[in-house]
Short mmCIF file of C-alpha atoms in Angstrom, two decimals:
data_model
loop_
_atom_site.label_atom_id
_atom_site.label_comp_id
_atom_site.label_asym_id
_atom_site.label_seq_id
_atom_site.Cartn_x
_atom_site.Cartn_y
_atom_site.Cartn_z
CA ALA A 619 28.00 41.01 -60.05
CA GLN A 620 26.32 42.27 -57.14
CA LYS A 621 22.27 41.25 -57.31
CA ILE A 622 21.13 43.24 -54.97
CA THR A 623 22.08 46.56 -55.04
CA GLN A 624 21.20 48.93 -52.56
CA THR A 625 23.03 52.22 -52.92
CA GLN A 626 22.12 54.36 -49.32
CA PRO A 627 24.18 53.36 -46.57
CA GLY A 628 22.61 55.58 -44.27
CA MET A 629 19.59 57.39 -44.19
CA PHE A 630 18.12 59.63 -42.22
CA VAL A 631 14.87 60.82 -41.32
CA GLN A 632 12.70 63.61 -38.96
CA GLU A 633 10.08 60.97 -36.59
CA LYS A 634 6.40 61.61 -38.43
CA GLU A 635 7.93 61.36 -42.04
CA ALA A 636 7.89 59.52 -44.66
CA VAL A 637 11.69 57.78 -46.23
CA THR A 638 12.48 55.77 -49.38
CA LEU A 639 15.44 53.18 -49.01
CA ASP A 640 16.11 52.21 -52.13
CA CYS A 641 16.89 48.66 -53.35
CA THR A 642 17.27 47.37 -57.17
CA TYR A 643 18.34 43.80 -58.67
CA ASP A 644 19.36 41.74 -61.64
CA THR A 645 18.46 38.87 -61.83
CA SER A 646 17.87 36.64 -65.05
CA ASP A 647 14.91 34.45 -63.86
CA GLN A 648 11.50 35.26 -64.28
CA SER A 649 10.61 33.94 -61.43
CA TYR A 650 11.82 35.49 -58.27
CA GLY A 651 10.70 37.37 -55.20
CA LEU A 652 11.91 40.41 -53.30
CA PHE A 653 11.88 41.13 -49.58
CA TRP A 654 12.81 44.08 -46.72
CA TYR A 655 13.83 42.87 -43.87
CA LYS A 656 14.58 44.74 -40.39
CA GLN A 657 17.51 44.40 -38.36
CA PRO A 658 18.02 46.34 -34.62
CA SER A 659 21.00 46.79 -33.23
CA SER A 660 19.86 43.36 -31.79
CA GLY A 661 20.92 41.22 -34.26
CA GLU A 662 17.53 39.16 -35.03
CA MET A 663 15.89 39.33 -38.70
CA ILE A 664 12.57 40.80 -39.03
CA PHE A 665 10.14 40.09 -42.29
CA LEU A 666 9.09 43.28 -43.14
CA ILE A 667 6.82 42.25 -46.43
CA TYR A 668 7.18 40.24 -49.91
CA GLN A 669 6.98 40.92 -53.91
CA GLY A 670 6.92 37.97 -56.10
CA SER A 671 8.13 39.34 -59.28
CA TYR A 672 4.08 37.47 -60.80
CA ASP A 673 2.54 40.57 -58.55
CA GLU A 674 0.82 43.29 -59.96
CA GLN A 675 0.37 45.39 -57.38
CA ASN A 676 2.74 46.37 -55.23
CA ALA A 677 3.33 45.00 -52.00
CA THR A 678 1.95 46.70 -48.39
CA GLU A 679 2.05 45.66 -44.76
CA GLY A 680 0.56 48.53 -42.55
CA ARG A 681 3.14 50.85 -42.96
CA TYR A 682 5.88 49.53 -45.31
CA SER A 683 5.06 49.68 -49.17
CA LEU A 684 6.94 47.76 -51.58
CA ASN A 685 7.68 50.56 -54.96
CA PHE A 686 7.70 47.78 -57.30
CA GLN A 687 9.00 49.06 -61.34
CA LYS A 688 10.18 45.44 -62.55
CA ALA A 689 11.33 47.12 -65.90
CA ARG A 690 13.34 49.00 -64.17
CA LYS A 691 14.88 45.88 -61.84
CA SER A 692 13.92 48.51 -58.46
CA ALA A 693 11.58 46.95 -55.13
CA ASN A 694 12.20 50.52 -53.51
CA LEU A 695 10.74 50.59 -49.07
CA VAL A 696 8.71 53.11 -48.60
CA ILE A 697 8.22 53.63 -44.30
CA SER A 698 5.55 56.26 -44.55
CA ALA A 699 4.94 58.58 -40.88
CA SER A 700 8.06 56.76 -39.51
CA GLN A 701 8.43 56.48 -35.35
CA LEU A 702 11.64 56.18 -33.78
CA GLY A 703 11.87 52.77 -33.23
CA ASP A 704 12.41 52.29 -37.09
CA SER A 705 16.17 53.22 -36.78
CA ALA A 706 17.65 50.04 -37.65
CA MET A 707 19.61 48.29 -40.09
CA TYR A 708 17.36 47.56 -43.18
CA PHE A 709 18.08 45.14 -45.49
CA CYS A 710 16.96 44.36 -49.71
CA ALA A 711 17.01 40.23 -50.06
CA MET A 712 16.19 38.33 -53.30
CA ARG A 713 15.24 34.94 -54.00
CA GLU A 714 15.65 33.34 -57.20
CA PHE A 715 14.29 29.89 -58.70
CA SER A 716 17.15 28.01 -59.75
CA GLY A 717 17.16 25.00 -60.49
CA GLY A 718 14.81 23.86 -58.18
CA SER A 719 16.07 25.69 -55.10
CA TYR A 720 14.73 29.18 -53.50
CA ILE A 721 19.16 30.68 -52.69
CA PRO A 722 18.08 34.00 -50.73
CA THR A 723 20.92 37.08 -51.99
CA PHE A 724 21.08 40.01 -49.39
CA GLY A 725 22.17 43.67 -50.55
CA ARG A 726 24.79 45.43 -48.05
CA GLY A 727 22.06 47.07 -46.00
CA THR A 728 20.57 50.66 -45.63
CA SER A 729 21.43 52.20 -42.30
CA LEU A 730 18.11 54.22 -40.57
CA ILE A 731 18.61 56.82 -38.01
CA VAL A 732 14.60 58.23 -37.11
CA HIS A 733 15.60 61.90 -35.75
CA PRO A 734 13.15 62.55 -33.19
CA GLY B 478 4.53 33.98 -36.36
CA ALA B 479 7.23 30.75 -36.72
CA VAL B 480 9.67 30.40 -34.14
CA VAL B 481 13.23 29.71 -34.18
CA SER B 482 16.15 29.93 -32.23
CA GLN B 483 19.62 29.36 -31.88
CA HIS B 484 22.01 27.99 -29.19
CA PRO B 485 24.27 29.81 -27.42
CA SER B 486 23.42 33.25 -28.12
CA ARG B 487 26.93 34.59 -27.69
CA VAL B 488 30.54 32.04 -27.19
CA ILE B 489 33.70 33.26 -25.99
CA CYS B 490 36.27 30.17 -26.89
CA LYS B 491 39.23 29.62 -27.67
CA SER B 492 41.71 30.03 -31.09
CA GLY B 493 41.75 25.84 -32.24
CA THR B 494 38.91 24.03 -30.99
CA SER B 495 35.45 24.15 -31.75
CA VAL B 496 32.29 25.53 -31.48
CA LYS B 497 28.94 23.96 -32.52
CA ILE B 498 25.49 25.93 -32.97
CA GLU B 499 22.05 25.17 -32.62
CA CYS B 500 18.88 26.37 -34.80
CA ARG B 501 15.21 25.12 -33.87
CA SER B 502 12.32 25.63 -35.72
CA LEU B 503 9.82 25.26 -32.25
CA ASP B 504 7.04 25.43 -33.62
CA PHE B 505 6.93 24.25 -37.50
CA GLN B 506 9.26 21.77 -40.04
CA ALA B 507 12.01 23.07 -41.54
CA THR B 508 12.90 20.87 -44.72
CA THR B 509 15.86 23.16 -46.03
CA MET B 510 17.39 26.06 -43.32
CA PHE B 511 20.03 27.88 -44.03
CA TRP B 512 23.01 29.40 -42.45
CA TYR B 513 24.36 32.75 -42.99
CA ARG B 514 27.61 34.79 -41.39
CA GLN B 515 27.64 38.55 -41.14
CA PHE B 516 30.64 40.44 -40.48
CA PRO B 517 30.29 44.11 -37.97
CA LYS B 518 27.59 46.46 -40.81
CA GLN B 519 27.88 44.09 -43.16
CA SER B 520 25.91 41.97 -45.09
CA LEU B 521 24.51 38.38 -44.80
CA MET B 522 26.21 36.12 -46.50
CA LEU B 523 25.24 33.05 -47.61
CA MET B 524 27.29 30.22 -46.17
CA ALA B 525 24.92 27.02 -46.85
CA THR B 526 22.02 25.79 -47.75
CA SER B 527 20.91 22.27 -46.19
CA ASN B 528 18.26 20.60 -46.59
CA GLU B 529 16.79 17.39 -44.44
CA GLY B 530 18.65 14.26 -44.14
CA SER B 531 21.02 15.39 -47.23
CA LYS B 532 24.53 16.80 -47.19
CA ALA B 533 24.57 20.74 -46.84
CA THR B 534 25.29 22.63 -49.94
CA TYR B 535 28.25 25.33 -49.68
CA GLU B 536 28.58 28.86 -51.01
CA GLN B 537 31.18 29.12 -53.04
CA GLY B 538 34.80 29.94 -51.11
CA VAL B 539 33.58 28.44 -47.64
CA GLU B 540 34.84 25.56 -46.74
CA LYS B 541 33.39 22.47 -45.61
CA ASP B 542 36.08 21.19 -43.42
CA LYS B 543 35.72 23.82 -41.31
CA PHE B 544 32.30 25.00 -41.43
CA LEU B 545 30.54 21.57 -40.35
CA ILE B 546 26.95 21.37 -40.93
CA ASN B 547 24.27 18.65 -40.24
CA HIS B 548 20.44 18.62 -40.73
CA ALA B 549 19.39 15.06 -39.02
CA SER B 550 15.75 15.98 -38.48
CA LEU B 551 13.59 18.43 -39.53
CA THR B 552 13.43 20.95 -36.48
CA LEU B 553 17.15 20.86 -35.86
CA SER B 554 20.31 22.38 -38.01
CA THR B 555 23.48 22.94 -36.65
CA LEU B 556 26.94 24.87 -37.46
CA THR B 557 30.10 23.28 -36.09
CA VAL B 558 32.96 26.00 -36.16
CA THR B 559 35.73 23.56 -36.26
CA SER B 560 39.36 24.23 -34.68
CA ALA B 561 38.39 28.20 -34.75
CA HIS B 562 40.23 30.88 -35.49
CA PRO B 563 39.20 34.80 -34.74
CA GLU B 564 39.61 35.21 -38.47
CA ASP B 565 35.61 33.22 -37.77
CA SER B 566 34.71 35.24 -34.83
CA SER B 567 31.47 36.66 -36.05
CA PHE B 568 27.38 36.74 -36.11
CA TYR B 569 25.86 33.55 -37.37
CA ILE B 570 22.14 33.47 -38.25
CA CYS B 571 20.66 30.07 -39.30
CA SER B 572 16.62 30.60 -40.90
CA ALA B 573 14.42 28.37 -42.38
CA ARG B 574 11.65 27.52 -44.44
CA ASP B 575 8.47 25.93 -43.52
CA ARG B 576 7.51 22.99 -45.40
CA THR B 577 3.72 23.99 -45.16
CA GLY B 578 3.60 27.09 -44.82
CA ILE B 579 3.59 30.02 -47.76
CA HIS B 580 6.61 29.54 -50.11
CA TYR B 581 8.41 32.93 -49.67
CA GLU B 582 8.56 32.81 -46.53
CA GLN B 583 11.95 32.11 -44.22
CA TYR B 584 11.95 32.49 -40.74
CA PHE B 585 15.47 34.00 -38.82
CA GLY B 586 16.96 32.88 -35.05
CA PRO B 587 18.74 35.83 -33.70
CA GLY B 588 21.72 35.28 -34.33
CA THR B 589 24.51 33.99 -32.34
CA ARG B 590 27.93 36.13 -32.19
CA LEU B 591 30.91 34.24 -32.22
CA THR B 592 33.96 35.82 -30.87
CA VAL B 593 37.39 33.46 -30.82
CA THR B 594 40.36 34.37 -28.66
#
């Protein structure tokens, strides 16, 4: 079974508008972390935001915020005031604490295109 | 922020040859490094986890004799694709965890695009 599910293969947004990228996860661990990464066409993975399973508040980093709904096992990324440079692939990832090591798992990604 | 480098960034090799990809943490010590493989427009698939000074742990379905991983120091891990074939053509990305940093931080290298002809 997929541990990370990103149901939106592609998303389009108008410049300056907000966009939400969906991510649901599956784990039986109590302790885990959720991440979002941006991958532009150049290929490098850029860390955007992190949410720990015990964090009570939603994580925010500048224009990025993570809408963490633990009971629903969802960790959606919200990008406010989209910019043309936000066009990229976005990956949701989870790290579970399994047997003493952190094993990262990535979703299939969402391609975001920001229109001028 | 912490920097991870990969070398080479691109490599083209002939079928049957071996290719070595280096992953270095430039300004921190990495006890754990991860090697990923990414096909076009697809997700990152974890191939193996390497811990400094010990054998790598390979994910199910990854041939350890084909993808040799060596993590000889706290700043260097290498992935050698042995007897490469066209189906090994892919984008290989390494990442590293800082042993002294925030527990969740994982820094990615810029990736290596391997093309086997």
